[in-house]
Coordinates of C-alpha atoms and ligand atoms in Angstrom, one line a residue:
X136 CA 306.3 -59.0 -190.7
X137 CA 303.7 -56.5 -189.3
X138 CA 301.1 -58.3 -187.2
X139 CA 298.0 -56.2 -186.5
X140 CA 295.6 -57.6 -184.0
X141 CA 291.9 -57.6 -184.6
X142 CA 289.8 -55.5 -182.2
X143 CA 286.3 -56.2 -181.1
X144 CA 283.7 -53.4 -181.4
X145 CA 280.4 -54.2 -179.8
X146 CA 277.4 -52.2 -180.7
X147 CA 274.4 -52.5 -178.3
X148 CA 271.0 -51.4 -179.6
X149 CA 270.0 -50.7 -183.1
X150 CA 269.3 -47.0 -182.5
X151 CA 270.0 -44.1 -184.9
X152 CA 273.7 -44.1 -184.4
X153 CA 274.2 -47.7 -185.1
X154 CA 272.0 -47.7 -188.1
X155 CA 274.0 -44.8 -189.4
X156 CA 277.3 -46.6 -188.7
X157 CA 276.1 -49.8 -190.6
X158 CA 275.0 -47.7 -193.5
X159 CA 278.4 -45.8 -193.7
X160 CA 280.2 -49.2 -193.6
X161 CA 278.1 -50.5 -196.5
X162 CA 278.6 -47.3 -198.5
X163 CA 282.3 -47.0 -197.7
X164 CA 284.9 -47.9 -200.4
X165 CA 287.2 -48.8 -197.5
X166 CA 285.4 -50.8 -194.8
X167 CA 287.2 -50.8 -191.5
X168 CA 290.0 -53.3 -191.3
X169 CA 291.2 -55.5 -188.4
X170 CA 287.8 -54.9 -186.7
X171 CA 285.3 -57.5 -185.6
X172 CA 282.0 -55.8 -185.2
X173 CA 278.9 -57.3 -183.5
X174 CA 275.5 -55.7 -183.0
X175 CA 273.3 -57.0 -180.2
X176 CA 269.8 -55.7 -180.2
X177 CA 266.3 -56.7 -179.1
X178 CA 264.6 -56.8 -182.5
X179 CA 265.7 -57.4 -186.1
X180 CA 263.7 -54.3 -187.1
X181 CA 264.0 -50.8 -185.6
X182 CA 260.8 -48.8 -185.7
X183 CA 261.2 -45.2 -186.7
X184 CA 259.4 -43.3 -184.0
X185 CA 258.9 -40.2 -186.1
X186 CA 256.5 -42.2 -188.4
X187 CA 254.7 -44.0 -185.6
X188 CA 251.8 -41.5 -185.4
X189 CA 251.4 -41.8 -189.2
X190 CA 251.2 -45.6 -188.9
X191 CA 248.6 -45.3 -186.1
X192 CA 246.6 -43.0 -188.3
X193 CA 246.7 -45.6 -191.1
X194 CA 248.9 -43.6 -193.5
X195 CA 251.8 -46.1 -193.4
X196 CA 252.1 -49.8 -193.0
X197 CA 254.6 -51.4 -190.6
X198 CA 257.2 -52.0 -193.3
X199 CA 257.2 -48.3 -194.2
X200 CA 258.3 -47.3 -190.7
X201 CA 260.8 -50.2 -190.1
X202 CA 264.5 -50.3 -190.6
X203 CA 265.9 -53.8 -191.1
X204 CA 268.9 -53.8 -188.8
X205 CA 269.6 -57.4 -189.4
X206 CA 269.7 -57.0 -193.2
X207 CA 272.0 -54.0 -192.8
X208 CA 274.3 -56.1 -190.6
X209 CA 274.5 -58.8 -193.2
X210 CA 275.4 -56.3 -195.9
X211 CA 278.0 -54.6 -193.6
X212 CA 279.6 -57.9 -192.6
X213 CA 278.6 -57.3 -189.0
X214 CA 277.6 -60.2 -186.7
X215 CA 273.9 -59.8 -185.6
X216 CA 272.7 -61.1 -182.3
X217 CA 269.0 -60.7 -181.4
X218 CA 269.1 -60.4 -177.7
X219 CA 268.5 -57.8 -174.9
X220 CA 271.3 -56.3 -173.0
X221 CA 271.0 -57.2 -169.2
X222 CA 274.3 -56.0 -167.7
X223 CA 277.4 -54.1 -168.6
X224 CA 280.5 -54.8 -166.5
X225 CA 282.8 -52.1 -167.9
X226 CA 285.7 -52.8 -165.5
X227 CA 286.0 -56.3 -167.1
X228 CA 284.8 -55.3 -170.5
X229 CA 282.0 -57.8 -170.5
X230 CA 278.3 -57.4 -171.6
X231 CA 275.8 -59.9 -170.4
X232 CA 272.6 -60.5 -172.4
X233 CA 269.2 -61.5 -171.1
X234 CA 269.8 -65.2 -172.0
X235 CA 273.0 -65.0 -169.8
X236 CA 275.5 -65.0 -172.6
X237 CA 278.7 -63.0 -172.1
X238 CA 280.2 -60.8 -174.9
X239 CA 283.6 -59.2 -174.5
X240 CA 284.7 -56.1 -176.3
X241 CA 287.6 -53.7 -176.8
X242 CA 285.2 -50.8 -177.5
X243 CA 281.5 -50.7 -176.6
X244 CA 279.0 -48.4 -178.1
X245 CA 275.6 -48.0 -176.4
X246 CA 272.6 -46.9 -178.4
X247 CA 269.7 -48.7 -176.7
X248 CA 267.3 -45.8 -176.3
X249 CA 265.3 -45.2 -173.1
X250 CA 262.1 -46.3 -171.4
X251 CA 258.9 -44.3 -170.8
X252 CA 259.1 -42.5 -167.5
X253 CA 256.3 -44.1 -165.4
X254 CA 257.3 -42.7 -162.0
X255 CA 254.2 -40.5 -162.0
X256 CA 252.1 -43.6 -161.5
X257 CA 254.0 -44.2 -158.3
X258 CA 253.4 -40.8 -156.9
X259 CA 249.6 -41.3 -156.9
X260 CA 249.2 -43.1 -153.6
X261 CA 250.1 -40.0 -151.5
X262 CA 248.6 -37.4 -153.8
X263 CA 245.2 -38.8 -154.4
X264 CA 242.3 -37.5 -152.3
X265 CA 242.0 -39.4 -149.0
X266 CA 238.7 -41.0 -149.8
X267 CA 239.8 -42.5 -153.2
X268 CA 239.8 -46.2 -153.2
X269 CA 242.5 -47.2 -155.5
X270 CA 244.9 -49.9 -156.2
X271 CA 247.4 -47.8 -158.1
X272 CA 249.3 -49.8 -160.6
X273 CA 252.7 -51.3 -159.8
X274 CA 255.4 -49.5 -161.8
X275 CA 257.9 -52.3 -162.4
X276 CA 258.3 -51.8 -166.1
X277 CA 256.7 -53.1 -168.3
X278 CA 255.3 -56.5 -167.5
X279 CA 253.3 -55.6 -164.4
X280 CA 251.3 -52.8 -166.0
X281 CA 247.6 -53.5 -166.4
X282 CA 246.8 -54.2 -170.0
X283 CA 244.9 -50.9 -170.2
X284 CA 248.0 -48.9 -169.5
X285 CA 250.3 -48.7 -172.5
X286 CA 253.8 -47.1 -172.5
X287 CA 255.0 -45.7 -175.8
X288 CA 258.4 -47.3 -175.2
X289 CA 259.5 -49.9 -175.9
X290 CA 257.9 -49.3 -179.3
X291 CA 257.7 -52.9 -180.2
X292 CA 255.3 -53.5 -177.3
X293 CA 253.4 -50.4 -178.1
X294 CA 252.8 -51.5 -181.7
X295 CA 251.2 -54.7 -180.4
X296 CA 249.1 -52.9 -177.9
X297 CA 247.9 -50.3 -180.4
X298 CA 246.6 -53.0 -182.7
X299 CA 244.7 -54.5 -179.7
X300 CA 243.2 -51.0 -178.9
X301 CA 241.9 -50.7 -182.4
X302 CA 240.3 -54.2 -182.2
X303 CA 238.7 -53.2 -178.8
X304 CA 237.5 -49.9 -180.3
X305 CA 235.8 -51.8 -183.1
X306 CA 233.7 -53.7 -180.5
X307 CA 232.8 -50.6 -178.5
X308 CA 230.0 -48.1 -178.9
X309 CA 232.0 -45.3 -177.3
X310 CA 235.7 -46.0 -176.7
X311 CA 237.5 -43.6 -174.4
X312 CA 241.3 -43.3 -174.7
X313 CA 243.6 -40.9 -172.7
X314 CA 247.1 -40.0 -173.8
X315 CA 249.1 -38.7 -170.8
X316 CA 252.0 -36.3 -171.6
X317 CA 252.6 -32.7 -172.6
X318 CA 255.3 -32.9 -175.2
X319 CA 255.3 -33.1 -179.0
X320 CA 255.3 -36.9 -179.0
X321 CA 252.1 -37.1 -176.7
X322 CA 250.4 -34.4 -178.9
X323 CA 251.2 -36.3 -182.1
X324 CA 250.0 -39.6 -180.5
X325 CA 246.7 -38.2 -179.3
X326 CA 246.0 -36.6 -182.7
X327 CA 246.8 -39.8 -184.5
X328 CA 244.7 -41.8 -182.0
X329 CA 241.7 -39.5 -182.3
X330 CA 241.9 -39.7 -186.1
X331 CA 242.1 -43.5 -186.1
X332 CA 239.3 -43.9 -183.5
X333 CA 236.9 -41.5 -185.2
X334 CA 237.4 -43.4 -188.5
X335 CA 236.0 -46.4 -186.6
X336 CA 233.2 -44.6 -184.8
X337 CA 232.6 -40.8 -184.4
X338 CA 231.5 -41.4 -180.8
X339 CA 235.0 -42.6 -179.8
X340 CA 236.9 -40.0 -177.9
X341 CA 240.6 -39.2 -177.2
X342 CA 241.8 -37.1 -174.3
X343 CA 245.1 -35.4 -173.8
X344 CA 246.0 -35.2 -170.1
X345 CA 248.8 -32.7 -170.0
X346 CA 249.1 -30.9 -166.7
X347 CA 249.4 -27.1 -166.6
X348 CA 251.3 -26.6 -169.8
X349 CA 251.4 -28.2 -173.2
X350 CA 254.5 -28.1 -175.4
X351 CA 256.7 -26.2 -173.0
X352 CA 259.8 -24.9 -174.8
X353 CA 258.1 -24.4 -178.2
X354 CA 257.3 -21.0 -179.5
X355 CA 253.8 -19.4 -178.8
X356 CA 252.7 -19.4 -182.4
X357 CA 253.4 -23.1 -182.8
X358 CA 251.6 -23.9 -179.5
X359 CA 248.5 -21.9 -180.7
X360 CA 248.5 -23.7 -184.0
X361 CA 248.8 -27.1 -182.4
X362 CA 246.0 -26.3 -179.9
X363 CA 243.8 -25.2 -182.9
X364 CA 244.4 -28.6 -184.5
X365 CA 243.6 -30.4 -181.3
X366 CA 240.3 -28.5 -181.2
X367 CA 239.7 -29.2 -185.0
X368 CA 240.0 -32.9 -184.3
X369 CA 237.8 -32.6 -181.1
X370 CA 240.5 -33.9 -178.8
X371 CA 239.6 -33.0 -175.3
X372 CA 242.5 -31.3 -173.5
X373 CA 242.6 -31.9 -169.8
X374 CA 244.9 -29.4 -168.1
X375 CA 245.3 -31.6 -165.0
X376 CA 248.1 -33.7 -163.8
X377 CA 247.6 -37.5 -164.2
X378 CA 248.3 -39.3 -160.9
X379 CA 247.6 -42.9 -161.5
X380 CA 245.3 -45.5 -162.9
X381 CA 243.0 -48.1 -161.4
X382 CA 240.1 -50.2 -162.6
X383 CA 239.1 -48.1 -165.6
X384 CA 239.8 -44.7 -163.9
X385 CA 242.6 -42.3 -164.7
X386 CA 243.1 -40.3 -161.5
X387 CA 244.0 -36.7 -162.0
X388 CA 244.6 -33.8 -159.7
X389 CA 240.9 -33.0 -159.8
X390 CA 238.4 -35.7 -160.9
X391 CA 239.0 -39.2 -162.3
X392 CA 238.4 -39.9 -166.0
X393 CA 236.7 -43.1 -167.0
X394 CA 238.7 -44.6 -169.8
X395 CA 239.2 -47.9 -171.7
X396 CA 242.9 -47.4 -172.3
X397 CA 245.7 -45.0 -171.4
X398 CA 248.9 -44.3 -173.5
X399 CA 251.8 -42.9 -171.4
X400 CA 254.1 -40.6 -173.3
X401 CA 255.5 -39.0 -170.2
X402 CA 259.2 -38.5 -171.0
X403 CA 262.0 -41.0 -170.7
X404 CA 263.9 -42.7 -168.0
X405 CA 267.0 -44.9 -168.2
X406 CA 266.9 -48.3 -169.8
X407 CA 266.3 -51.2 -167.3
X408 CA 269.8 -52.6 -167.9
X409 CA 271.4 -49.4 -166.6
X410 CA 270.6 -50.7 -163.1
X411 CA 273.2 -53.3 -163.6
X412 CA 276.3 -51.5 -164.6
X413 CA 279.4 -49.9 -163.1
X414 CA 279.4 -47.2 -165.8
X415 CA 278.7 -43.7 -164.4
X416 CA 275.1 -42.8 -164.7
X417 CA 273.1 -39.6 -164.0
X418 CA 269.4 -38.7 -163.7
X419 CA 267.8 -42.1 -163.1
X420 CA 269.9 -44.3 -165.2
X421 CA 271.3 -42.3 -168.2
X422 CA 274.9 -43.1 -169.1
X423 CA 277.0 -40.0 -168.3
X424 CA 279.0 -38.9 -171.4
X425 CA 281.3 -36.1 -172.3
X426 CA 281.3 -33.9 -175.5
X427 CA 282.7 -36.7 -177.7
X428 CA 279.9 -39.0 -176.4
X429 CA 282.4 -41.0 -174.4
X430 CA 281.6 -42.5 -171.0
X431 CA 283.0 -40.2 -168.2
X432 CA 284.1 -43.3 -166.2
X433 CA 285.3 -45.8 -168.9
X434 CA 286.9 -44.3 -172.0
X435 CA 286.5 -47.4 -174.2
X436 CA 282.7 -47.0 -173.8
X437 CA 280.6 -44.6 -175.9
X438 CA 276.9 -43.8 -175.6
X439 CA 274.6 -41.7 -177.7
X440 CA 270.9 -40.9 -178.2
X441 CA 268.3 -41.4 -175.4
X442 CA 270.5 -43.8 -173.4
X443 CA 273.0 -41.1 -172.7
X444 CA 273.1 -37.7 -170.9
X445 CA 275.8 -35.1 -171.7
X446 CA 277.4 -33.8 -168.6
X447 CA 279.1 -30.8 -170.2
X448 CA 275.8 -29.2 -171.4
X449 CA 272.0 -29.5 -171.1
X450 CA 270.7 -31.4 -174.1
X451 CA 267.2 -32.8 -174.5
X452 CA 266.7 -36.5 -175.2
X453 CA 265.5 -36.3 -178.8
X454 CA 265.7 -38.0 -182.1
X455 CA 267.5 -35.0 -183.6
X456 CA 270.4 -35.4 -181.1
X457 CA 270.3 -39.2 -181.5
X458 CA 270.7 -38.8 -185.3
X459 CA 273.2 -35.9 -185.4
X460 CA 275.1 -36.9 -182.3
X461 CA 275.0 -40.5 -183.6
X462 CA 276.9 -39.6 -186.8
X463 CA 279.6 -37.9 -184.7
X464 CA 279.8 -40.8 -182.3
X465 CA 280.0 -43.3 -185.1
X466 CA 283.1 -41.5 -186.5
X467 CA 284.6 -41.3 -183.0
X468 CA 284.3 -45.0 -182.4
X469 CA 286.4 -45.7 -185.5
X470 CA 288.8 -42.8 -184.6
X471 CA 289.3 -44.1 -181.1
X472 CA 290.1 -47.6 -182.4
X473 CA 292.6 -46.1 -184.8
X474 CA 294.2 -43.8 -182.1
X475 CA 293.0 -40.7 -183.9
X476 CA 291.6 -37.5 -182.4
X477 CA 287.9 -37.5 -181.4
X478 CA 285.5 -34.8 -182.3
X479 CA 282.8 -33.2 -180.2
X480 CA 279.1 -33.1 -181.0
X481 CA 278.0 -29.5 -181.0
X482 CA 274.2 -29.3 -181.4
X483 CA 272.7 -26.6 -183.5
X484 CA 271.0 -23.8 -181.7
X485 CA 267.7 -24.4 -183.4
X486 CA 266.2 -27.7 -184.7
X487 CA 263.3 -28.2 -187.1
X488 CA 260.4 -30.0 -185.5
X489 CA 257.6 -31.4 -187.7
X490 CA 254.5 -32.3 -185.8
X491 CA 251.9 -34.5 -187.6
X492 CA 248.2 -33.8 -186.9
X493 CA 246.4 -37.1 -187.4
X494 CA 245.2 -36.4 -190.9
X495 CA 247.7 -35.5 -193.6
X496 CA 248.4 -32.1 -192.0
X497 CA 251.5 -31.0 -190.1
X498 CA 253.0 -28.0 -188.3
X499 CA 256.7 -27.1 -188.4
X500 CA 258.5 -25.3 -185.6
X501 CA 261.9 -23.7 -186.2
X502 CA 263.1 -21.4 -183.4
X503 CA 260.6 -18.5 -183.3
X504 CA 259.0 -19.5 -186.6
X505 CA 256.1 -21.8 -187.3
X506 CA 254.4 -23.0 -190.5
X507 CA 251.6 -25.4 -191.2
X508 CA 249.6 -27.1 -193.9
X509 CA 249.2 -30.2 -196.0
X510 CA 252.4 -29.3 -197.7
X511 CA 254.2 -29.5 -194.3
X512 CA 252.9 -33.1 -194.0
X513 CA 254.2 -33.9 -197.5
X514 CA 257.6 -32.4 -196.5
X515 CA 257.6 -34.5 -193.3
X516 CA 256.6 -37.6 -195.2
X517 CA 259.4 -37.1 -197.8
X518 CA 262.1 -36.5 -195.0
X519 CA 260.9 -39.4 -192.9
X520 CA 260.7 -41.9 -195.9
X521 CA 264.2 -40.8 -197.0
X522 CA 265.5 -41.4 -193.4
X523 CA 264.1 -44.9 -193.2
X524 CA 265.5 -45.8 -196.6
X525 CA 268.9 -44.2 -196.4
X526 CA 269.4 -42.0 -193.4
X527 CA 270.1 -38.3 -193.6
X528 CA 273.4 -38.5 -195.5
Ligands
FAD611 C1 255.7 -40.9 -181.1 C2 257.1 -40.3 -181.0 C3 257.5 -39.3 -182.0 C4 258.7 -38.8 -181.9 N1 259.1 -37.8 -182.9 C5 260.3 -37.2 -182.8 C6 260.6 -36.2 -183.7 O1 259.8 -35.9 -184.6 N2 261.8 -35.6 -183.6 C7 262.7 -35.9 -182.6 O2 263.8 -35.3 -182.5 N3 262.4 -36.9 -181.7 C8 261.2 -37.5 -181.8 N4 260.9 -38.5 -180.8 C9 261.9 -38.9 -179.9 C10 262.8 -40.0 -180.5 O3 262.0 -41.1 -180.9 C11 263.9 -40.5 -179.6 O4 264.6 -39.5 -179.0 C12 264.9 -41.3 -180.5 O5 264.2 -42.4 -181.1 C13 266.1 -41.9 -179.7 O6 266.9 -42.6 -180.6 P1 268.0 -43.6 -180.0 O7 268.9 -43.9 -181.2 O8 268.6 -43.2 -178.8 O9 267.2 -44.9 -179.6 P2 265.9 -45.7 -180.2 O10 265.5 -45.1 -181.5 O11 264.9 -45.8 -179.1 O12 266.5 -47.1 -180.5 C14 267.0 -48.0 -179.5 C15 267.3 -49.4 -180.0 O13 267.9 -50.2 -179.0 C16 267.1 -51.4 -178.9 N5 267.1 -51.7 -177.5 C17 266.4 -51.2 -176.5 N6 266.7 -51.8 -175.3 C18 267.7 -52.7 -175.6 C19 268.4 -53.6 -174.8 N7 268.2 -53.7 -173.5 N8 269.2 -54.5 -175.4 C20 269.4 -54.4 -176.7 N9 268.8 -53.5 -177.5 C21 267.9 -52.7 -177.0 C22 265.8 -51.1 -179.5 O14 265.1 -52.2 -179.9 C23 266.1 -50.1 -180.6 O15 266.6 -50.8 -181.7 C24 259.6 -39.1 -180.9 C25 259.3 -40.1 -179.9 C26 258.0 -40.7 -180.0 C27 257.6 -41.7 -179.0

């Protein structure tokens, strides 16, 4: 008699790759055999970041932008554990959760995303003008942040804080909100914020504090179109570096800005748990992976999306790579367990980026090309809704 042992596949984080894997198990006519799969993740629902600005602007409700990871697990026959990852001991094959439970695995897949990079808050002390009296915020993420400082990640916390900002704005005669960041996410967030705040009171004002350059890496035409939209919405663009926050003041390289709240969309840094692992990491806590999204130090560990950094080539941390790389990684997990060859994730040269502009207007960037209009928003809405419902397959 042939006795096949059951292997344990542990999925950590309900990011794009794991949502995709759950969906492919549900849709498969042949679900994987001899495999015990567990998903451990912080929240039963995964919020789709691409639709977050649309939710802030009031075009979507929370259910529209949420993917029910727990329900997908039930349908896929996967054990669901709502818990945060605290430590990965890859040498022993043990994951420890925040409530101190230990989970063992044969193969581990990491898709826990990343945290907002708040190191710029730390730099302030030595860069602020000597006469500035400031108690610059502590940067232990995220509990020690003053309530006025809101990081866009983790998104579940951001969702709570945005609702509070809206309530505060309803009580204020002139609410001042700064978004710090220079990328597409910061730009979308400030446009959505300005749109939502101005619906409450036309005196409310959003600022985009973006340093020297906005939207670096995008084509010039796209940048011009985005800046035009920022002007149309009367967002104030502050081309200065943000250095820190204290007592209602956002300190910048020139003069401080009096604000009621600050949203930080200042890139990503490694998840907190990556401080407690023997896996190889690079660049402040990203799991170092090769072209098949496999840890370079422990071959039975895979990582994809914002939690990982490819060591063989430069690749931005973005939703596009989390989704496309995630699909490849999901196949590789099953192939690795079945002793079959693994495939590399080769990103496309150009990716489509659709940037929403607060109201139902959007701008598309594709390599050197750029298009805009209400129809682009409708296209984005269709793509996003399809993704939340069924993924990109
Ligand atoms: C406003 C905004 C708009 C964006 N728009 C775009 C866009 O249009 N196109 C694009 O390419 N990119 C976009 N991005 C970037 C994109 O959101 C990320 O690159 C992408 O979400 C990363 O996906 P992921 O699968 O790695 O992780 P995530 O989507 O971040 O998912 C991580 C999952 O892990 C869980 N988790 C986190 N920590 C733990 C832990 N310790 N233990 C257990 N579970 C944990 C989380 O709850 C979540 O379920 C945008 C980002 C923002 C903020």
